[in-house]
CSV table of C-alpha atoms and ligand atoms in Angstrom, one decimal:
chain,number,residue,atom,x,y,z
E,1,UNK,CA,0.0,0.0,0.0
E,2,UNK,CA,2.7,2.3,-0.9
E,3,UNK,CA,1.4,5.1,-2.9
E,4,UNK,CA,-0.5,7.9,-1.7
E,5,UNK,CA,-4.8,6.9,-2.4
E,6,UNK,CA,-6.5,9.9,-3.5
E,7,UNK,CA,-10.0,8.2,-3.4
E,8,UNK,CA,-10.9,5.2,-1.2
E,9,UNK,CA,-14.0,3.2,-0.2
E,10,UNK,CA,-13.9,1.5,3.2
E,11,UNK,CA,-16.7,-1.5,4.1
E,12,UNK,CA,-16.9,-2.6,7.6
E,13,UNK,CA,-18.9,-5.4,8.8
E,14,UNK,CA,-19.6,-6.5,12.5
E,15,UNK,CA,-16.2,-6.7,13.0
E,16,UNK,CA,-15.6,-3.2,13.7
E,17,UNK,CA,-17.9,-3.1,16.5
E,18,UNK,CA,-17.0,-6.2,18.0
E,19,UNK,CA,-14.3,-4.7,20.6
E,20,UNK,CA,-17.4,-2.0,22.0
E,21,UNK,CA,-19.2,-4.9,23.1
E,22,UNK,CA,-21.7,-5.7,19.8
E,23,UNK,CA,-21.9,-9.8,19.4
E,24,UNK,CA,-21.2,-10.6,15.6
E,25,UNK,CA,-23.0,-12.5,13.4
E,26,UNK,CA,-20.9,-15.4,13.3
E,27,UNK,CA,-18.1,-15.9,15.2
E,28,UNK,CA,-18.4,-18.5,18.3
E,29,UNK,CA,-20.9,-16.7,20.8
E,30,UNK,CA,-22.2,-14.6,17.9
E,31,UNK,CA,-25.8,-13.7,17.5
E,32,UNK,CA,-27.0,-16.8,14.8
E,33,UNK,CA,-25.3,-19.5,17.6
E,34,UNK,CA,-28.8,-18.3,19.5
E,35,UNK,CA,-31.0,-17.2,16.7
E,36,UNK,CA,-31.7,-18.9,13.6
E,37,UNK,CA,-31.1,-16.6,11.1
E,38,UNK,CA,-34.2,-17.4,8.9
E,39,UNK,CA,-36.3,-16.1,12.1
E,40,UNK,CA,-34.8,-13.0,12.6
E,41,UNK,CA,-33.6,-11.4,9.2
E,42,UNK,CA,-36.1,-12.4,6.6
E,43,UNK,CA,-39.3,-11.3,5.6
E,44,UNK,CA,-41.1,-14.7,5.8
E,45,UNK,CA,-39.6,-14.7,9.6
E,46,UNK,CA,-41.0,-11.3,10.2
E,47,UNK,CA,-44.9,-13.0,8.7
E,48,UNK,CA,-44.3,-15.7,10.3
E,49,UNK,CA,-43.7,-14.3,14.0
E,50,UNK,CA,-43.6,-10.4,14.3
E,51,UNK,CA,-43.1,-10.2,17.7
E,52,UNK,CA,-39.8,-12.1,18.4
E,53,UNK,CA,-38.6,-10.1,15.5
E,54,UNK,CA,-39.9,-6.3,16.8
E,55,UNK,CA,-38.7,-7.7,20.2
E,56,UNK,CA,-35.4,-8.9,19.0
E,57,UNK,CA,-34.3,-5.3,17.3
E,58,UNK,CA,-35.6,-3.6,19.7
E,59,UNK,CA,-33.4,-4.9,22.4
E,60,UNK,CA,-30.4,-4.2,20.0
E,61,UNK,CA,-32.2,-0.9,19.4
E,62,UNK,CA,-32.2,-0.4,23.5
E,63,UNK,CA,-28.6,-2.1,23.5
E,64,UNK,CA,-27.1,0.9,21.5
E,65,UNK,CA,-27.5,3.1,25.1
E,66,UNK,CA,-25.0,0.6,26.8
E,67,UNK,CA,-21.9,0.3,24.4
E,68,UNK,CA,-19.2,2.9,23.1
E,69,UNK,CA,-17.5,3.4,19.9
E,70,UNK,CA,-14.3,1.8,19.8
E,71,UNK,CA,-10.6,3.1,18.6
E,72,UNK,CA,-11.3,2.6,14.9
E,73,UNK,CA,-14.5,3.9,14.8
E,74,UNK,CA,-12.8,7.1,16.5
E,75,UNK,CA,-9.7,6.5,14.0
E,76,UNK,CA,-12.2,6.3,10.8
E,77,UNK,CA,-13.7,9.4,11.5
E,78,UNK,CA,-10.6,11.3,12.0
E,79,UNK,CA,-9.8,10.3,8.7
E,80,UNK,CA,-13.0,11.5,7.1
E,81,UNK,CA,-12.1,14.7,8.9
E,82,UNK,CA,-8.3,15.0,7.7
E,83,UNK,CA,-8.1,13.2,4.1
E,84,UNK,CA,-7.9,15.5,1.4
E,85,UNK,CA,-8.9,12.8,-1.4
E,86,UNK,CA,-12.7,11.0,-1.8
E,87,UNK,CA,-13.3,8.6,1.1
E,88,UNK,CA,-16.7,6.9,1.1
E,89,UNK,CA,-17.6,4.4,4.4
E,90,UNK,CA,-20.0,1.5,3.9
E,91,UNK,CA,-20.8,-0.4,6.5
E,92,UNK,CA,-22.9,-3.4,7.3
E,93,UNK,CA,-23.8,-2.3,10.6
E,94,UNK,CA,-26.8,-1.1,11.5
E,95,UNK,CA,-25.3,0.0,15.2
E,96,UNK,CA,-24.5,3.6,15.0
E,97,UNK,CA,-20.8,3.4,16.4
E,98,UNK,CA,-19.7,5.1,13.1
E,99,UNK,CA,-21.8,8.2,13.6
E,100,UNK,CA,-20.9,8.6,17.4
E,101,UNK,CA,-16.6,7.7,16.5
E,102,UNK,CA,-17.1,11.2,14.2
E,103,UNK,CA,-17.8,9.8,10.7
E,104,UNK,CA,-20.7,12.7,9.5
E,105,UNK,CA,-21.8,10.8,5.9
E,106,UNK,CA,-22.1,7.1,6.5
E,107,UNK,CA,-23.5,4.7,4.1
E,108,UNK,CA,-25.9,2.4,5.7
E,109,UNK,CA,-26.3,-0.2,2.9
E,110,UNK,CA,-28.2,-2.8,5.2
E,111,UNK,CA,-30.2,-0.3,7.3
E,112,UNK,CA,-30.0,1.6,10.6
E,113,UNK,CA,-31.5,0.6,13.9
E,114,UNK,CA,-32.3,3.6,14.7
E,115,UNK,CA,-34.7,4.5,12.2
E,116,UNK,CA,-38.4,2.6,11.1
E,117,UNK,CA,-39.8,1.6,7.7
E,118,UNK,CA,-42.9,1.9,7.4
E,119,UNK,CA,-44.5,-1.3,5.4
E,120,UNK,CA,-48.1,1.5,4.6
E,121,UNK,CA,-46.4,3.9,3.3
E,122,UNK,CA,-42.9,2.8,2.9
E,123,UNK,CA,-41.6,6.3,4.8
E,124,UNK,CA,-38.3,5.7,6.4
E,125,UNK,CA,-38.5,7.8,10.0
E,126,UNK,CA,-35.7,8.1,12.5
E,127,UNK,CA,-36.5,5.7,15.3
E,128,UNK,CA,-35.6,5.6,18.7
E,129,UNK,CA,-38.5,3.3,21.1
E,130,UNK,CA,-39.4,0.5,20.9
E,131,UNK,CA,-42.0,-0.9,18.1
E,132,UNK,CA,-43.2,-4.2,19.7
E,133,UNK,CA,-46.3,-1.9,20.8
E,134,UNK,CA,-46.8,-1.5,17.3
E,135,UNK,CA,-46.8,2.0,17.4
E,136,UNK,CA,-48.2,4.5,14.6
E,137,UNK,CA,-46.1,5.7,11.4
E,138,UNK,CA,-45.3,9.0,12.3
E,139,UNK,CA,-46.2,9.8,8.8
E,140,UNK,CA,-49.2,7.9,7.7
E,141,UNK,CA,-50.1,7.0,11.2
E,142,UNK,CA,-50.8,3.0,10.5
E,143,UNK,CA,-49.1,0.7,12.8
E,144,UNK,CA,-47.5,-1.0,10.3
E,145,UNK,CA,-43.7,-0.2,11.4
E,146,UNK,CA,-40.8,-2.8,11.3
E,147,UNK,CA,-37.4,-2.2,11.8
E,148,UNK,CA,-35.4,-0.2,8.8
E,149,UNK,CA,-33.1,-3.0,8.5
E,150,UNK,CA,-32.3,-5.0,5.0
E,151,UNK,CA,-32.8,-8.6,5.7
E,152,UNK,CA,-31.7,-11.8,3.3
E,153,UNK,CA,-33.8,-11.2,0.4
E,154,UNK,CA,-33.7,-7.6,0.0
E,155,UNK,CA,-32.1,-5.1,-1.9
E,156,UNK,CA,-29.9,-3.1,0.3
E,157,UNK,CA,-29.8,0.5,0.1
E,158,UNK,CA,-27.5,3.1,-1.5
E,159,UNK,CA,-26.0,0.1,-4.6
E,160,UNK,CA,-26.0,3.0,-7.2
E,161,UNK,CA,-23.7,5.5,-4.6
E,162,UNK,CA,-21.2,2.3,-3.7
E,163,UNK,CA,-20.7,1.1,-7.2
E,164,UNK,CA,-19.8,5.0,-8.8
E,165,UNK,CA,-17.1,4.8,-5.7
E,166,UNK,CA,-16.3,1.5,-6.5
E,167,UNK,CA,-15.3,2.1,-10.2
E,168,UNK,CA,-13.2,5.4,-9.1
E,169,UNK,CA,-11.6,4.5,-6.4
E,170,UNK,CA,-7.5,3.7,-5.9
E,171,UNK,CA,-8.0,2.0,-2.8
E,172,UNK,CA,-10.7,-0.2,-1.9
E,173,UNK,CA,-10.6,-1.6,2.3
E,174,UNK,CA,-12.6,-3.9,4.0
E,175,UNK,CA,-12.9,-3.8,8.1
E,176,UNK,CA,-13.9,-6.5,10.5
E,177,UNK,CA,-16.5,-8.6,7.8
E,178,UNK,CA,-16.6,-12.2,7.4
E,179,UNK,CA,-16.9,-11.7,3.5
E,180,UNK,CA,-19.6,-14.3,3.1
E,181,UNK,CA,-22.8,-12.1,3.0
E,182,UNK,CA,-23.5,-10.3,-0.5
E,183,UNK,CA,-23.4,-8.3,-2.4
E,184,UNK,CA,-20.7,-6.6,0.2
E,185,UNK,CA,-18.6,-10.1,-0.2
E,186,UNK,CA,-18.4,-9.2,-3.8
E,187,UNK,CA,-16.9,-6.0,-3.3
E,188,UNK,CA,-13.1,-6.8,-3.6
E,189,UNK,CA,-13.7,-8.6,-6.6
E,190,UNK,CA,-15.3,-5.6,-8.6
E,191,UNK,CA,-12.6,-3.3,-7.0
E,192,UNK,CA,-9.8,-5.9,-8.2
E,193,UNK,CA,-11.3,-6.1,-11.6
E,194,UNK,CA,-11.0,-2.5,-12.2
E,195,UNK,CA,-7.6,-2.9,-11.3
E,196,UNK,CA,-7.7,-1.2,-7.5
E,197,UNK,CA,-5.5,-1.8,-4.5
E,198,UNK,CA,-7.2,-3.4,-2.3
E,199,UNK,CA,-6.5,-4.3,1.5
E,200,UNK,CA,-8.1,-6.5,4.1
E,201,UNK,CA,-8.0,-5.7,8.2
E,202,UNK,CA,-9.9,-8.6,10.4
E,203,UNK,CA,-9.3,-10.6,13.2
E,204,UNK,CA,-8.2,-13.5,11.1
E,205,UNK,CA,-8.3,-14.9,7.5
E,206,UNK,CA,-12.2,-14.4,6.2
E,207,UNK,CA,-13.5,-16.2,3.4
E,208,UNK,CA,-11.9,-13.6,0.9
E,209,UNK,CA,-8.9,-13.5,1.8
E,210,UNK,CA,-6.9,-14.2,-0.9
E,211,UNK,CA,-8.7,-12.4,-3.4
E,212,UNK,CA,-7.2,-9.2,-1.4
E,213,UNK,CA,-3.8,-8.0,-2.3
E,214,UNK,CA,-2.7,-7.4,1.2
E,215,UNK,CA,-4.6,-8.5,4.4
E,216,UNK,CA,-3.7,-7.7,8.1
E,217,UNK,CA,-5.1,-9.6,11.1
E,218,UNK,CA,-5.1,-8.5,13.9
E,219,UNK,CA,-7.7,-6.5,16.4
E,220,UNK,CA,-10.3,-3.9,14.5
E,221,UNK,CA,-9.1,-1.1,18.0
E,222,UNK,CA,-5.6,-1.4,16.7
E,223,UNK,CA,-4.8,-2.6,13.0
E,224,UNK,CA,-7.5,0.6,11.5
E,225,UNK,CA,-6.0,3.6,14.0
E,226,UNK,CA,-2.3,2.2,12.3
E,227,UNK,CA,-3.8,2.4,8.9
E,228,UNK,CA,-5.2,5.4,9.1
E,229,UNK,CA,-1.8,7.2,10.3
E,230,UNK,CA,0.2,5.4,7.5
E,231,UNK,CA,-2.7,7.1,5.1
E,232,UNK,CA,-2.7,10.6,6.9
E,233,UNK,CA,1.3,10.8,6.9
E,234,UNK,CA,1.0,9.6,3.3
V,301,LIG,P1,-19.8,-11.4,10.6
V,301,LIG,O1,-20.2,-11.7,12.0
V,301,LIG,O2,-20.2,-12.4,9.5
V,301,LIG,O3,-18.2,-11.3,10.5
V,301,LIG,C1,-17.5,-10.6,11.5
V,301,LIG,C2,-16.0,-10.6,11.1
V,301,LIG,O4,-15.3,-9.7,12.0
V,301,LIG,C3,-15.4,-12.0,11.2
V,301,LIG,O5,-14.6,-12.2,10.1
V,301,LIG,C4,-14.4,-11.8,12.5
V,301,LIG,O6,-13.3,-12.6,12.3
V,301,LIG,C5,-14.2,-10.3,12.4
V,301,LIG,N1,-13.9,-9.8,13.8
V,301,LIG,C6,-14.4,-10.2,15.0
V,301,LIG,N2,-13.9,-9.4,16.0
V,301,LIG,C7,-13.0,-8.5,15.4
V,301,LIG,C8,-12.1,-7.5,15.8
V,301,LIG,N3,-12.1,-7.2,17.1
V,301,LIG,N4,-11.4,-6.8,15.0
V,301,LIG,C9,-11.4,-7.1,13.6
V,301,LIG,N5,-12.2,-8.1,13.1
V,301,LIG,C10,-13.0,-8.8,14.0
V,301,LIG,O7,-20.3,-10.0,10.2
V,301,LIG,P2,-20.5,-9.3,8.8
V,301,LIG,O8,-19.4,-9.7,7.9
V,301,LIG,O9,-20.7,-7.8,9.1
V,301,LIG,O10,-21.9,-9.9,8.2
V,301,LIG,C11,-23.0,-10.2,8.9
V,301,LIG,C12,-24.2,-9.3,8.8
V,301,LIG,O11,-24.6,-9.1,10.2
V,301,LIG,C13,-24.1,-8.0,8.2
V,301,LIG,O12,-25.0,-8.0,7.2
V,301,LIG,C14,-24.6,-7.0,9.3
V,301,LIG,O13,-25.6,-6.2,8.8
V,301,LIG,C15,-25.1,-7.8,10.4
V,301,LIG,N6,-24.7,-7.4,11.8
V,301,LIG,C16,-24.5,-6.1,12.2
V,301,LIG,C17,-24.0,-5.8,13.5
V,301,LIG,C18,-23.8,-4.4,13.9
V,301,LIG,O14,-24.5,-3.5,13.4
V,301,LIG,N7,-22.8,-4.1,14.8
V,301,LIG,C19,-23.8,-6.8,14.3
V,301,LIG,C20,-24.0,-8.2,13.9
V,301,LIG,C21,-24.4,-8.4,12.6
């Protein structure tokens, strides 16, 4: 990662937020080891039972109150403030440890705890309560609201935003994600394609790996605050 990037895309996954107390997804004691994953993040789960699903996010939702952001969430949005080149952050997460490390314009492709979809009107309305009540739109007023979160099945958000930065970027990294859920997954292979550096940070090997030119392993708190002075001093 030698020369200077002058326009970068950064995904992070569950990974990033592990270290501030926010189980992932799959690693041993990892939300799917109590949860089957087809009854908490799929639409037929959420017809099929409502209410473990409405009560499930909204003890995440609740959760949010109790943890911190970490050293590379702080790091990452130091480097949104001091980079002089185009940085664009995608993350996975639907926590909102980005937001509170300093990053101002982050790019929620699988949704946001903390904000409702309405199923009536399809208005998307920041969130903060719970929704097992089934409380009313604030917009259309029906109590048809379900957590703002993409589940497997659905398009996530923002696609048209990540793949411009995709194609323009010089650098393309990717932070604390198992690479197994897509589209993300694919990322490194469209950035490679296009002929972009592109560099892994996570705990250990993920199921990309070696499509990645370089890859570090190591702790999210301490292998991203590094990076991010190696890209600042250029
Ligand atoms: P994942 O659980 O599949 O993978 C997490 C990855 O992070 C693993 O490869 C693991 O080795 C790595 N990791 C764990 N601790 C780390 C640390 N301290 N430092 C660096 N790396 C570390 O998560 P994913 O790839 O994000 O995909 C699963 C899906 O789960 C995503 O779609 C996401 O929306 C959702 N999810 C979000 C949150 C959140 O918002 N914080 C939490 C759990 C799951």
């Amino acid at each position: 990662m030698s020369a200077r990037p002058k326009s970068i895309v950064i995904l992070t996954g569950a990974g990033i937020s592990a270290e501030s107390g926010i189980d992932t997804f799959r690693d041993a004691g990892g939300l799917w080891e109590r949860h089957s994953v087809y009854d908490i993040a799929t639409p037929e789960g959420f017809a099929r039972d409502p209410d473990l699903v409405l009560r499930f996010y909204d003890e995440r939702r609740a959760g949010l109150a109790k943890v911190e952001p970490n050293a590379a969430h702080l790091a990452l949005g130091r480097l949104e403030a001091e980079f002089a080149g185009d940085l664009l952050l995608v993350t996975q997460n639907v926590d909102d440890l980005h937001e509170r490390g300093g990053f101002v314009d982050v790019c929620h492709m699988h949704g946001e705890l903390r904000s409702a979809l309405c199923t009536s009107c399809g208005t998307r309305s920041p969130w903060e309560g719970p929704m097992r009540d089934r409380p009313p739109c604030p917009v259309c007023k029906a109590p048809t609201l379900r957590p703002d979160v993409v589940w497997f099945g659905e398009m996530p958000y923002h696609m048209d935003r990540i793949e411009d930065a995709l194609a323009a970027c010089d650098l393309f990294v990717s932070i604390g994600t198992s690479g197994a859920v897509y589209p993300a997954a694919g990322f490194v292979s469209q950035a490679r394609a296009m002929g972009t550096r592109t560099l892994e940070l996570n705990l250990e090997p993920s199921e990309g790996t070696a499509i990645f030119h370089q890859a570090r392993h190591g702790a999210a708190s301490r292998l991203v605050p590094e990076w991010v002075e190696e890209v600042l001093k250029g």
